[in-house]
Amino acid sequence: MAATMAVQTDPLMPEPPDISHIETEDDTPVDNIFSEKQQRLLARSLNCSWNPGRPFIAASDVGLFFAVSQPPVVPDMFMSLDVRYHEDIWKKKNRSYFLWEYGKPPEVAVDIPK
């Protein structure tokens, strides 16, 4: 006989917002080659040299969503400490940095003057 398992939900935890209407990628090109290289250099330097004991995300040109009703902020690079990429990055909720998914804003966001 197959056992069934009841899934309990925490009444204090709100349902995640509906993000089906949010555009997480628009394929807008980077302003110029030099800017693109600077953005990758910032993120790559952190990813290559960071102490593996403390998790973090360093990414370039990724949308930061602070609310469902607001457009994203898309810095050239950002870093968020004590968070990890979600396992399945192909799921829409994991393709951008949704504040409600990571539970905190990034520590730093960098925009390179162009």
N, CA and C of each residue as an Amber inpcrd file, in Angstrom:
protein
   342
   0.8430000  -1.1670000   0.0000000   0.0000000   0.0000000   0.0000000
   0.8940000   1.2380000   0.0000000   0.5950000   2.1740000  -0.8550000
   1.3940000   3.3930000  -0.9580000   1.0390000   4.3410000   0.1720000
   2.0540000   4.9030000   0.7570000   1.8370000   5.8660000   1.8380000
   1.6230000   7.2500000   1.2460000   0.7780000   8.0050000   1.8730000
   0.5740000   9.3890000   1.4400000   1.1770000  10.3060000   2.4770000
   1.6380000  11.4350000   2.0180000   2.2730000  12.3800000   2.9160000
   1.5250000  13.7020000   2.8260000   1.1200000  14.2180000   3.9480000
   0.4480000  15.5170000   3.9720000   1.5010000  16.6130000   3.9940000
   1.3200000  17.5830000   3.1470000   2.2420000  18.7100000   3.1020000
   1.6690000  19.8150000   3.9660000   2.4230000  20.2110000   4.9550000
   1.9700000  21.2880000   5.8270000   2.5170000  22.6060000   5.3130000
   1.6730000  23.6020000   5.3460000   2.1250000  24.9290000   4.9510000
   2.1640000  25.8080000   6.1780000   3.1090000  26.6850000   6.2130000
   3.2630000  27.6160000   7.3190000   2.3060000  28.7780000   7.0960000
   1.3360000  28.9800000   7.9940000   0.3720000  30.0620000   7.7830000
   1.0100000  31.4460000   7.8330000   2.1950000  31.5530000   8.3880000
   2.8690000  32.8490000   8.4630000   3.6690000  33.1640000   7.2060000
   3.9300000  32.1540000   6.3890000   4.6910000  32.3620000   5.1590000
   3.7310000  32.7330000   4.0350000   3.8880000  33.9110000   3.4490000
   2.9990000  34.2910000   2.3470000   3.3100000  33.4760000   1.0930000
   2.3170000  33.3600000   0.2440000   2.5160000  32.6990000  -1.0420000
   3.4770000  33.5330000  -1.8780000   4.3570000  32.8940000  -2.6460000
   5.2290000  33.6860000  -3.5230000   4.3820000  34.4200000  -4.5630000
   4.8030000  35.6100000  -4.9660000   4.0140000  36.3760000  -5.9370000
   4.0130000  35.7220000  -7.3160000   2.9980000  36.0390000  -8.0980000
   2.8950000  35.5600000  -9.4740000   3.8640000  36.3700000 -10.3310000
   4.8320000  35.6970000 -10.9330000   5.8240000  36.3990000 -11.7610000
   5.6960000  36.0320000 -13.2310000   4.5840000  35.4210000 -13.5960000
   4.4220000  34.9640000 -14.9770000   4.4800000  36.1070000 -15.9870000
   4.1270000  37.3170000 -15.5810000   4.1320000  38.4720000 -16.4840000
   5.4750000  39.2040000 -16.5250000   6.3970000  38.8500000 -15.6600000
   7.6760000  39.5610000 -15.5610000   8.6360000  39.0650000 -16.6360000
   9.2500000  40.0160000 -17.3160000  10.2580000  39.7110000 -18.3390000
  11.6140000  39.6400000 -17.6460000  12.2530000  38.4710000 -17.6770000
  13.5430000  38.3190000 -16.9990000  14.7250000  38.4590000 -17.9390000
  14.4720000  38.4880000 -19.2290000  15.5630000  38.6930000 -20.1820000
  14.9920000  39.3150000 -21.4430000  15.6980000  40.3250000 -21.9430000
  15.2000000  40.9920000 -23.1500000  16.2450000  41.0500000 -24.2530000
  17.4100000  40.4620000 -24.0130000  18.4820000  40.4040000 -25.0070000
  18.9470000  41.7770000 -25.4770000  18.8030000  42.7950000 -24.6210000
  19.3080000  44.1190000 -24.9510000  20.8310000  44.0590000 -24.9520000
  21.4730000  44.5380000 -26.0080000  22.9330000  44.4520000 -26.0640000
  23.6080000  45.3990000 -25.0720000  24.8120000  45.0460000 -24.6900000
  25.6270000  45.8980000 -23.8320000  26.0500000  47.1150000 -24.6470000
  26.2760000  48.2360000 -23.9670000  26.5990000  49.4750000 -24.6680000
  27.8230000  49.3710000 -25.5700000  28.9040000  48.8150000 -25.0440000
  30.1020000  48.6800000 -25.8700000  30.9680000  47.5480000 -25.3300000
  31.9340000  47.1450000 -26.1000000  32.7890000  46.0090000 -25.7460000
  33.5840000  46.2860000 -24.4780000  34.1010000  47.5070000 -24.3220000
  34.8940000  47.8340000 -23.1420000  34.0440000  47.7020000 -21.8730000
  32.8130000  48.2010000 -21.9010000  31.9220000  48.0900000 -20.7390000
  31.6440000  46.6310000 -20.4000000  31.3900000  45.8340000 -21.4120000
  31.1060000  44.4240000 -21.1880000  32.2970000  43.7330000 -20.5390000
  33.5040000  44.0540000 -20.9710000  34.7070000  43.4440000 -20.3880000
  34.8800000  43.8640000 -18.9290000  34.5900000  45.1320000 -18.6110000
  34.6860000  45.5910000 -17.2260000  33.6910000  44.8460000 -16.3330000
  32.4820000  44.6660000 -16.8260000  31.4560000  43.9720000 -16.0450000
  31.8750000  42.5330000 -15.7540000  32.3320000  41.8350000 -16.7660000
  32.7610000  40.4430000 -16.5740000  33.9700000  40.3710000 -15.6620000
  34.9000000  41.3270000 -15.7770000  36.0970000  41.3320000 -14.9370000
  35.7250000  41.4440000 -13.4600000  34.7860000  42.3100000 -13.1340000
  34.3660000  42.4610000 -11.7380000  33.7990000  41.1530000 -11.1870000
  32.8450000  40.5820000 -11.8880000  32.2080000  39.3520000 -11.4040000
  33.1820000  38.1760000 -11.4160000  33.9540000  38.0400000 -12.4820000
  34.8800000  36.9110000 -12.5980000  35.9680000  36.9730000 -11.5240000
  36.4830000  38.1620000 -11.2300000  37.5170000  38.3010000 -10.1940000
  37.0090000  37.8000000  -8.8470000  35.7810000  38.1600000  -8.5110000
  35.2100000  37.6920000  -7.2490000  34.9680000  36.1870000  -7.2760000
  34.4160000  35.6900000  -8.3610000  34.1220000  34.2570000  -8.4520000
  35.3820000  33.4030000  -8.3890000  36.4900000  33.8990000  -8.9070000
  37.7420000  33.1250000  -8.9300000  38.5240000  33.2050000  -7.6260000
  38.3580000  34.2720000  -6.8700000  39.2390000  34.4830000  -5.7250000
  38.5420000  34.4190000  -4.3700000  37.2550000  34.2440000  -4.3340000
  36.5130000  34.2940000  -3.0770000  36.7900000  33.0650000  -2.2260000
  36.8650000  33.2590000  -0.9120000  37.0320000  32.1620000   0.0320000
  35.8120000  31.2450000  -0.0730000  36.0060000  29.9680000  -0.3680000
  34.8710000  29.0730000  -0.5830000  34.0140000  28.8270000   0.6560000
  34.4410000  29.2710000   1.8280000  33.6700000  29.0290000   3.0440000
  32.4280000  29.8910000   3.1880000  32.3470000  30.9830000   2.4630000
  31.1930000  31.8840000   2.5870000  30.4960000  31.9880000   1.2330000
  29.2510000  31.5640000   1.1420000  28.5630000  31.6040000  -0.1500000
  28.2430000  33.0310000  -0.5820000  28.1890000  33.2300000  -1.8870000
  27.8660000  34.5480000  -2.4320000  27.4510000  34.3880000  -3.8850000
  26.8610000  35.4300000  -4.4100000  26.5540000  35.5160000  -5.8340000
  27.1640000  36.8040000  -6.3440000  27.9400000  36.7090000  -7.4050000
  28.4570000  37.8790000  -8.1260000  28.0260000  37.6940000  -9.5710000
  27.2710000  38.6530000 -10.0950000  26.7240000  38.4960000 -11.4420000
  26.7050000  39.8310000 -12.1720000  26.6930000  39.7580000 -13.4910000
  26.6610000  40.9460000 -14.3480000  25.3790000  40.9670000 -15.1650000
  24.8200000  42.1680000 -15.3040000  23.6300000  42.3790000 -16.1470000
  22.4590000  41.4660000 -15.7950000  22.2260000  41.2600000 -14.5160000
  21.0970000  40.4560000 -14.0470000  20.1190000  41.3940000 -13.3520000
  18.8380000  41.2230000 -13.6380000  17.8200000  42.0900000 -13.0430000
  17.6490000  41.8460000 -11.5560000  17.5590000  42.9490000 -10.7970000
  17.2480000  42.8990000  -9.3710000  15.7990000  43.3530000  -9.2200000
  14.9440000  42.4490000  -8.7890000  13.5230000  42.7610000  -8.6300000
  13.2220000  42.9410000  -7.1490000  12.8050000  44.1510000  -6.7730000
  12.4920000  44.4470000  -5.3810000  11.0000000  44.3110000  -5.0980000
  10.1580000  44.3980000  -6.1330000   8.7100000  44.2270000  -5.9980000
   8.1460000  43.8060000  -7.3470000   7.0700000  43.0520000  -7.3260000
   6.4580000  42.5700000  -8.5630000   5.9470000  43.7330000  -9.4040000
   5.4880000  44.7860000  -8.7510000   4.8710000  45.9120000  -9.4590000
   5.8760000  46.9550000  -9.9430000   7.1550000  46.7530000  -9.7010000
   8.1730000  47.7230000 -10.0990000   9.1120000  47.1100000 -11.1310000
   9.6310000  47.9490000 -12.0430000  10.6110000  47.4210000 -12.9960000
  11.9070000  47.0570000 -12.2670000  12.6910000  46.1740000 -12.8400000
  13.9330000  45.7830000 -12.1690000  14.9940000  46.8690000 -12.2680000
  15.9400000  46.7970000 -11.3580000  17.1770000  47.5610000 -11.4510000
  18.1690000  46.5870000 -12.0720000  18.8940000  47.0240000 -13.1020000
  19.8380000  46.1210000 -13.7720000  21.2290000  46.7490000 -13.7210000
  21.9470000  46.5250000 -12.6160000  23.2920000  47.0860000 -12.5210000
  24.2590000  46.3270000 -13.4270000  25.3870000  46.9460000 -13.6980000
  26.4060000  46.2630000 -14.4950000  26.9240000  45.0250000 -13.7670000
  26.9460000  45.0890000 -12.4330000  27.4100000  43.9590000 -11.6280000
  26.8420000  44.1170000 -10.2300000  26.5660000  43.0040000  -9.5620000
  26.1770000  43.0680000  -8.1540000  26.7640000  41.8830000  -7.4160000
  26.8470000  42.0300000  -6.0800000  27.3140000  40.9460000  -5.2320000
  26.3950000  40.8450000  -4.0250000  26.0020000  39.6220000  -3.7100000
  25.1610000  39.3500000  -2.5500000  25.8260000  38.2580000  -1.7260000
  26.0510000  38.5450000  -0.4580000  26.7350000  37.6040000   0.4340000
  25.7470000  36.6710000   1.1240000  26.2420000  35.5080000   1.4820000
  25.4980000  34.5100000   2.2490000  24.2460000  34.0030000   1.5350000
  24.3050000  33.9530000   0.2210000  23.2410000  33.3480000  -0.5860000
  23.8900000  32.4420000  -1.6260000  23.1080000  31.5210000  -2.1440000
  23.5840000  30.6080000  -3.1950000  22.6040000  30.6590000  -4.3540000
  23.1180000  30.3580000  -5.5480000  22.2240000  30.1920000  -6.6850000
  21.2710000  29.0450000  -6.3750000  20.0490000  29.1700000  -6.8140000
  19.0930000  28.0760000  -6.6570000  19.4990000  26.9400000  -7.5960000
  19.1240000  25.7260000  -7.2460000  19.5470000  24.5560000  -8.0230000
  19.1450000  24.6230000  -9.4870000  17.8940000  24.8780000  -9.7540000
  17.4000000  24.8620000 -11.1310000  17.3100000  26.2910000 -11.6610000
  18.3890000  26.7560000 -12.2930000  18.4010000  28.1440000 -12.7790000
  17.5330000  28.3390000 -14.0110000  16.9720000  27.2640000 -14.5540000
  16.0920000  27.4010000 -15.7190000  14.6700000  27.7790000 -15.3220000
  14.3090000  27.5880000 -14.0560000  12.9850000  28.0140000 -13.6040000
  12.9450000  29.5380000 -13.6060000  11.8260000  30.0890000 -14.0290000
  11.7060000  31.5430000 -14.1380000  12.0150000  32.2330000 -12.8110000
  11.5720000  31.6790000 -11.6990000  11.7880000  32.3220000 -10.4030000
  13.2610000  32.3380000 -10.0000000  14.1050000  31.5980000 -10.7110000
  15.5330000  31.5440000 -10.3980000  16.4020000  32.2430000 -11.4370000
  15.8110000  32.8410000 -12.4510000  16.5840000  33.4460000 -13.5430000
  17.0590000  34.8550000 -13.2490000  16.4550000  35.4990000 -12.2920000
  16.8440000  36.8500000 -11.8950000  16.9940000  36.8600000 -10.3880000
  17.3900000  38.0030000  -9.8500000  17.5270000  38.1270000  -8.3980000
  16.2390000  38.7430000  -7.8700000  15.3030000  37.8700000  -7.4770000
  14.0540000  38.3160000  -6.8760000  14.2830000  38.4190000  -5.3720000
  14.1200000  39.6040000  -4.8290000  14.3920000  39.8440000  -3.4130000
  13.6400000  38.8600000  -2.5200000  12.3980000  38.5550000  -2.8450000
  11.6030000  37.6530000  -2.0090000  12.0960000  36.2150000  -2.0940000
  12.8420000  35.8570000  -3.1120000  13.4050000  34.5060000  -3.2170000
  14.7040000  34.3800000  -2.4180000  15.5150000  35.4400000  -2.4170000
  16.7990000  35.4000000  -1.7140000  16.7100000  35.9560000  -0.3000000
  15.6390000  36.6870000  -0.0040000  15.4190000  37.1630000   1.3570000
  16.1970000  38.3990000   1.7550000  16.9240000  38.9930000   0.8200000
  17.7130000  40.1870000   1.1420000  18.1990000  40.8470000  -0.1390000
  18.4720000  42.1390000  -0.0750000  19.0540000  42.7960000  -1.2490000
  20.5500000  42.4940000  -1.3290000  21.1560000  42.6780000  -2.4820000
  22.6130000  42.5120000  -2.5800000  23.3380000  43.5470000  -1.7160000
  24.5300000  43.2060000  -1.2960000  25.3430000  44.1470000  -0.5120000
  25.8480000  45.3020000  -1.3650000  26.1470000  45.0110000  -2.6160000
  26.7010000  46.0560000  -3.4880000  26.1770000  45.8690000  -4.9100000
  25.9230000  46.9950000  -5.5500000  25.5670000  47.0050000  -6.9720000
  26.4430000  48.0640000  -7.6270000  27.0100000  47.7370000  -8.7670000
  27.9450000  48.6280000  -9.4560000  27.3860000  48.9680000 -10.8310000
  27.4020000  50.2480000 -11.1580000  27.0360000  50.6840000 -12.4970000
  28.2220000  51.4650000 -13.0480000  28.7850000  51.0050000 -14.1380000
  29.9690000  51.6240000 -14.7340000  29.5210000  52.7700000 -15.6330000
  30.0250000  53.9880000 -15.3910000  29.6520000  55.1150000 -16.2610000
  30.0700000  54.8310000 -17.6970000  29.1900000  55.1700000 -18.6030000
  29.4750000  54.9110000 -20.0150000  29.5530000  56.2050000 -20.7740000
